[in-house]
Short mmCIF file of N, CA and C in Angstrom, two decimals:
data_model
loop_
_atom_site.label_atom_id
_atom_site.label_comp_id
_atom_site.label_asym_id
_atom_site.label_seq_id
_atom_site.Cartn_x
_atom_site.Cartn_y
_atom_site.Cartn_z
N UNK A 1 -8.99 6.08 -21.27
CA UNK A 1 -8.67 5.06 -20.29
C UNK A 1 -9.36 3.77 -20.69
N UNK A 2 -8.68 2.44 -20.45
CA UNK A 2 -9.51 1.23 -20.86
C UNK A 2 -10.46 0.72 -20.00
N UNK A 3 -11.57 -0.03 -20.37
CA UNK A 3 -12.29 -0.41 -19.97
C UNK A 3 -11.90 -1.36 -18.47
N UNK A 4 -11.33 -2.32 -19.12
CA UNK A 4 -10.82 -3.29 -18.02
C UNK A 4 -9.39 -3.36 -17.32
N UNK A 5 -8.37 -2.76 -18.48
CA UNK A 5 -6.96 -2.86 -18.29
C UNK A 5 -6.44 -1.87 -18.77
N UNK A 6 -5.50 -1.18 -17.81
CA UNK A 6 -5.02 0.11 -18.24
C UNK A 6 -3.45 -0.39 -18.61
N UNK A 7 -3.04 0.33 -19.26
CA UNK A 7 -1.13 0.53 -19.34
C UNK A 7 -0.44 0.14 -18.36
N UNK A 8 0.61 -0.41 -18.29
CA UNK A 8 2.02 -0.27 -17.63
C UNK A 8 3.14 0.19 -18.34
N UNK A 9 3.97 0.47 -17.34
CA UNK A 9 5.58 0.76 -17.77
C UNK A 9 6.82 0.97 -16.21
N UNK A 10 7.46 0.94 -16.84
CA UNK A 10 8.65 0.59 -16.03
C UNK A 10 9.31 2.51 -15.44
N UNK A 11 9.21 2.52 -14.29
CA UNK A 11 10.09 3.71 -13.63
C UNK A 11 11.23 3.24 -12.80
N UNK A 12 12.13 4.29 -11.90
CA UNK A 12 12.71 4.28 -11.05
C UNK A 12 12.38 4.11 -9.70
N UNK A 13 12.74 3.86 -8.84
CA UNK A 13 12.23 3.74 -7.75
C UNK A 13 12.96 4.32 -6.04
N UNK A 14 12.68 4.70 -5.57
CA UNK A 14 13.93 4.71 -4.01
C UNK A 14 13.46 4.01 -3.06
N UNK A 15 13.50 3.14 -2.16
CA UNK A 15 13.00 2.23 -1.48
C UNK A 15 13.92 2.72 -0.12
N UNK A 16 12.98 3.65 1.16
CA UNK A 16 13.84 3.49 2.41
C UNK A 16 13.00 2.57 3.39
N UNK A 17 13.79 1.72 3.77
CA UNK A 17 13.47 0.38 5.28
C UNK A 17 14.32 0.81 6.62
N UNK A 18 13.07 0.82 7.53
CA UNK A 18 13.86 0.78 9.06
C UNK A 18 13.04 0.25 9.79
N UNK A 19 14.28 -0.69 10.56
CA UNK A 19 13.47 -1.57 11.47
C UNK A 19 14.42 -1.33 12.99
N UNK A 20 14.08 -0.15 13.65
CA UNK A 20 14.59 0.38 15.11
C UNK A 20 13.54 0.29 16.06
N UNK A 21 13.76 0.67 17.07
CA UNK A 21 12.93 0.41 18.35
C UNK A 21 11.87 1.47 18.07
N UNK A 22 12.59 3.06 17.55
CA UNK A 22 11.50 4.06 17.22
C UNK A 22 11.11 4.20 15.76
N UNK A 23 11.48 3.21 15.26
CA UNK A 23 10.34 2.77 13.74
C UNK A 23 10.83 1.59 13.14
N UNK A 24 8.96 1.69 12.51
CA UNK A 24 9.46 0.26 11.68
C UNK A 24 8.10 0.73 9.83
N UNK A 25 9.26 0.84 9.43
CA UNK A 25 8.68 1.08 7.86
C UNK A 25 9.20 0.50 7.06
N UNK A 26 8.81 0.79 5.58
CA UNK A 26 8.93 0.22 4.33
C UNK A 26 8.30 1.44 3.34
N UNK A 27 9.12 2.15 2.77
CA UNK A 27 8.55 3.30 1.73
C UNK A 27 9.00 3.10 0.73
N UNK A 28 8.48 3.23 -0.28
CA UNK A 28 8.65 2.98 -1.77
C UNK A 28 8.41 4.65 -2.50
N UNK A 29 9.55 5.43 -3.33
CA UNK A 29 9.06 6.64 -3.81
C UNK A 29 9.24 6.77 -5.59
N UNK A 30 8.10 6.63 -6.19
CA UNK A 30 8.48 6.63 -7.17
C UNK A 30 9.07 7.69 -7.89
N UNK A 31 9.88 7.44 -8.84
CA UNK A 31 10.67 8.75 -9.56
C UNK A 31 9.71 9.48 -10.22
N UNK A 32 9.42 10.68 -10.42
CA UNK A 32 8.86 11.78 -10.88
C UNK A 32 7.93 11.85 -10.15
N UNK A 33 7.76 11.00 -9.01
CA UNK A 33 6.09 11.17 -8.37
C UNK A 33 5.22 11.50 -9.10
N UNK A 34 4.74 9.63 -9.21
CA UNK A 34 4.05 9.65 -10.66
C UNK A 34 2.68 9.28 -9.32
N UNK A 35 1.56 9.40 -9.82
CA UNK A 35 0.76 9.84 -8.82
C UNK A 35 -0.26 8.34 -9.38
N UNK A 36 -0.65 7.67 -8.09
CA UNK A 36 -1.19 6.62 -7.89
C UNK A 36 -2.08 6.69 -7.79
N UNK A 37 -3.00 6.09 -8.38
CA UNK A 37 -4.62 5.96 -8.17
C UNK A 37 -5.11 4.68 -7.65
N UNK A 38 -6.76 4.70 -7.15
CA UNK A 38 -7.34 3.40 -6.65
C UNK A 38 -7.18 2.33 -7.95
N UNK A 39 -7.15 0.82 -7.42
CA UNK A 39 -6.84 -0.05 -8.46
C UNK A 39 -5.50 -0.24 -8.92
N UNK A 40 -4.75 1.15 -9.12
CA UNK A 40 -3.16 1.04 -9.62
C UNK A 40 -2.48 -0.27 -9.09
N UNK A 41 -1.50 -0.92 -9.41
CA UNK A 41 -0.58 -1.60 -8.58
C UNK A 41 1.09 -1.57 -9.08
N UNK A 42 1.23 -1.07 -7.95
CA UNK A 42 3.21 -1.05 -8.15
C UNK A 42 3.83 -2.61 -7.78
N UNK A 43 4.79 -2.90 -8.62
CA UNK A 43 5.68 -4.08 -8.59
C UNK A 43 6.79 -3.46 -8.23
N UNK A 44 7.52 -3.45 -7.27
CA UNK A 44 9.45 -3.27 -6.99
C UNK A 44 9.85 -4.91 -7.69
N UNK A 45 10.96 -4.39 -8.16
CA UNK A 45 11.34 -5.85 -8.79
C UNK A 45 12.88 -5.80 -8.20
N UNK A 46 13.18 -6.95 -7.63
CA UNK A 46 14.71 -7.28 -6.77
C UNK A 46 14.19 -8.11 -5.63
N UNK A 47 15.19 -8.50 -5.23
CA UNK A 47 15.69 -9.52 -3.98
C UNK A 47 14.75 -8.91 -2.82
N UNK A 48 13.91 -10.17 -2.00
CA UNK A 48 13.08 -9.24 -0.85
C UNK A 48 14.31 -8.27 -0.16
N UNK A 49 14.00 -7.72 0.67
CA UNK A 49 14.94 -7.04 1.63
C UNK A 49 14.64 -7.17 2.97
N UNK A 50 15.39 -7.30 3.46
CA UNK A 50 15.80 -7.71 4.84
C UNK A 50 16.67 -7.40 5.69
N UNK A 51 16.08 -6.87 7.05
CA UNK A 51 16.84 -5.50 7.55
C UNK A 51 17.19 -6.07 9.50
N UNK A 52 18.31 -6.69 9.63
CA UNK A 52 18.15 -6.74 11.30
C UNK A 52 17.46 -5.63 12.11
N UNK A 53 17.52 -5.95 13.42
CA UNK A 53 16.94 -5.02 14.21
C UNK A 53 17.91 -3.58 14.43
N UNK A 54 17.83 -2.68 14.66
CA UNK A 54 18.37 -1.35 14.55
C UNK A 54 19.10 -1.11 13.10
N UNK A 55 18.31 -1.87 11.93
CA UNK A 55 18.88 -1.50 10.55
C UNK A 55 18.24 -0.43 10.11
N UNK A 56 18.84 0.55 9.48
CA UNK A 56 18.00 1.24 8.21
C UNK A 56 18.71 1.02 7.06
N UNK A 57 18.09 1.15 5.82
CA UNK A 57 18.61 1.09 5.06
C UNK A 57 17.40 1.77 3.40
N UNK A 58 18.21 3.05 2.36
CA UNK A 58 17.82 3.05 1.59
C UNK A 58 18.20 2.95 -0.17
N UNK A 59 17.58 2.30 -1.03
CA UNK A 59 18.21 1.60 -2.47
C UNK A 59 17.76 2.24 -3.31
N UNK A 60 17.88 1.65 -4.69
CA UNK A 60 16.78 2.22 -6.22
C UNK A 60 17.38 1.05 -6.35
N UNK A 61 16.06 0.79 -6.79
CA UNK A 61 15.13 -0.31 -8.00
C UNK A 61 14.46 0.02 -8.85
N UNK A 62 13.83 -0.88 -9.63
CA UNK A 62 12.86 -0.20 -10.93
C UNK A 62 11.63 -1.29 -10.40
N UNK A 63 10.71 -0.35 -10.64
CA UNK A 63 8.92 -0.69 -10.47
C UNK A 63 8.24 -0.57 -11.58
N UNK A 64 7.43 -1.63 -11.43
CA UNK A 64 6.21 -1.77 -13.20
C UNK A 64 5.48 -1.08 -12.36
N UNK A 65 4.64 -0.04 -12.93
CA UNK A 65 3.32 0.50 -12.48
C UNK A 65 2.28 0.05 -13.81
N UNK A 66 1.55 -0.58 -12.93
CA UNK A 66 0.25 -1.02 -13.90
C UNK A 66 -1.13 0.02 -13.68
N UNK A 67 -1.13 0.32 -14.42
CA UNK A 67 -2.77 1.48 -13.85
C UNK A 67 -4.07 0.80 -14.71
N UNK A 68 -4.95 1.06 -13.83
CA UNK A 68 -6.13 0.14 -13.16
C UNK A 68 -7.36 1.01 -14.52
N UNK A 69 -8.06 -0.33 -14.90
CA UNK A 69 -9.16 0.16 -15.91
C UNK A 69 -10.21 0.82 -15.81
N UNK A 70 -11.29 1.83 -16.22
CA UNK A 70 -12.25 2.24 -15.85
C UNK A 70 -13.27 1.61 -15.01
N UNK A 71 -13.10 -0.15 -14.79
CA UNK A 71 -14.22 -0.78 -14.30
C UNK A 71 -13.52 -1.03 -12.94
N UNK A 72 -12.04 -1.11 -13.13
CA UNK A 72 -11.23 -1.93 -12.00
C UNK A 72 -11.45 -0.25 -10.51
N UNK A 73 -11.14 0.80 -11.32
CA UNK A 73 -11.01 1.70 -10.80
C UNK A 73 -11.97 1.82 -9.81
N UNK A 74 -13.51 1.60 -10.44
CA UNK A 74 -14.60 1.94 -9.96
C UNK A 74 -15.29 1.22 -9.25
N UNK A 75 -14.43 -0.34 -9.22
CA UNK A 75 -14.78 -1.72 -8.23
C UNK A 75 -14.08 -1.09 -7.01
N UNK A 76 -12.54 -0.94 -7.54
CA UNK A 76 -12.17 -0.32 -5.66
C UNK A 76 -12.48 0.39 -5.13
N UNK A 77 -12.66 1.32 -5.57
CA UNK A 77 -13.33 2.86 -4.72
C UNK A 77 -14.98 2.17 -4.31
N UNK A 78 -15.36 1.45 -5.00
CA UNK A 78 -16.69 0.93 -3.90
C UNK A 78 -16.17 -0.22 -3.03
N UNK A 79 -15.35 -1.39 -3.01
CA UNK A 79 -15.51 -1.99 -2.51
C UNK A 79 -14.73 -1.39 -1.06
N UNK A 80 -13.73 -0.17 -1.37
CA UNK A 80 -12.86 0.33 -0.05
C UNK A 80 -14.06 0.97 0.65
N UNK A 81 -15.10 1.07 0.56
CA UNK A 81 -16.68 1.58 1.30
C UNK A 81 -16.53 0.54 2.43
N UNK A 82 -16.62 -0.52 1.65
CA UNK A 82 -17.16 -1.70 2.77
C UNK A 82 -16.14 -2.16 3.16
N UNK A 83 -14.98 -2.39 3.03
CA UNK A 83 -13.38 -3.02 3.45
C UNK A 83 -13.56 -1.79 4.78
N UNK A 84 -13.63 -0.97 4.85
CA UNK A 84 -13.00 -0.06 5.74
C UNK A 84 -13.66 -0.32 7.23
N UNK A 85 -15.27 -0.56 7.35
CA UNK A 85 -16.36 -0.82 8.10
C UNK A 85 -15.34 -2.31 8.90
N UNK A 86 -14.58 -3.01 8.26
CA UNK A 86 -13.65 -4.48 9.08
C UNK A 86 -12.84 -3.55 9.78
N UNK A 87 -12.26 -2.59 10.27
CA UNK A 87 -11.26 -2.03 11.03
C UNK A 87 -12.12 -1.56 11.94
N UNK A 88 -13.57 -1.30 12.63
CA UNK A 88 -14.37 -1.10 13.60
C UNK A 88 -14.41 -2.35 14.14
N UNK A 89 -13.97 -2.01 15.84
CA UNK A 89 -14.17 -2.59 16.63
C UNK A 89 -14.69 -2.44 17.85
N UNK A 90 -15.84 -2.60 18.24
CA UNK A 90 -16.74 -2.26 19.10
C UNK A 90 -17.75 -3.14 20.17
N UNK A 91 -17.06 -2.96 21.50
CA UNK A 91 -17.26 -4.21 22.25
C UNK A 91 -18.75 -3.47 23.50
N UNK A 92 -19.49 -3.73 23.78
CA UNK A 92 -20.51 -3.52 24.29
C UNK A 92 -20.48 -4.82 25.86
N UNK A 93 -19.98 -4.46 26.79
CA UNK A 93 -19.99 -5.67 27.92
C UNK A 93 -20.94 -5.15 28.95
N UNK A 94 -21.31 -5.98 30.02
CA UNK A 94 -21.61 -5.70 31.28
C UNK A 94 -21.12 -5.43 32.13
N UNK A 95 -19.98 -5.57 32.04
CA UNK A 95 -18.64 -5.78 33.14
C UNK A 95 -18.19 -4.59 33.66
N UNK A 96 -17.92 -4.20 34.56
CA UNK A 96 -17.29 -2.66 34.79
C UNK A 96 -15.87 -3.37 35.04
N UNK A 97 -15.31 -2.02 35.22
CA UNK A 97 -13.59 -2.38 34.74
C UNK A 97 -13.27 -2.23 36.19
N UNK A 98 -12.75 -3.04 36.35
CA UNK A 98 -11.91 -3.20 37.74
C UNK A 98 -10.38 -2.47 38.45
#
């Protein structure tokens, strides 16, 4: 594995979008379920997509997967330590609830 910069290459992709009252996603599946690691980054390459309200809709595209270097790897997995600690939210009042 490289130090700073790992490989890319080009796969397949299936892309399902729904935007209904009982969901709203965006999934990306890569072909062979090629298995993603911290640092990795996937590119879908095509036209954004854009889905009215009660749309679904699913495509194939092709995605660059770039995989992440021995240093890059080992920056995210520490820095997702401390990124995660911003999604606590914790309010301490005097107030009783009415």
């Amino acid at each position: 594995m490289a130090l700073f910069g790992g490989q890319s290459f080009e796969t397949g992709c299936t892309i399902s979008v729904a935007h209904t009252a009982y969901e709203l996603h965006a999934h990306v599946e890569l072909d062979g379920n090629v298995p993603i690691g911290p640092g990795d980054r996937v590119l879908v390459h095509g036209a954004p997509v854009t889905l009215p309200f009660g749309g679904e809709l699913t495509l194939r595209r092709t995605a660059t997967v770039r995989r992440a270097g021995t240093l890059e790897r080992m920056w995210t997995k520490l820095r997702a330590q401390f990124d995660i600690t911003e999604l606590y939210e914790i309010t301490f009042t005097s107030e009783k609830p009415r």
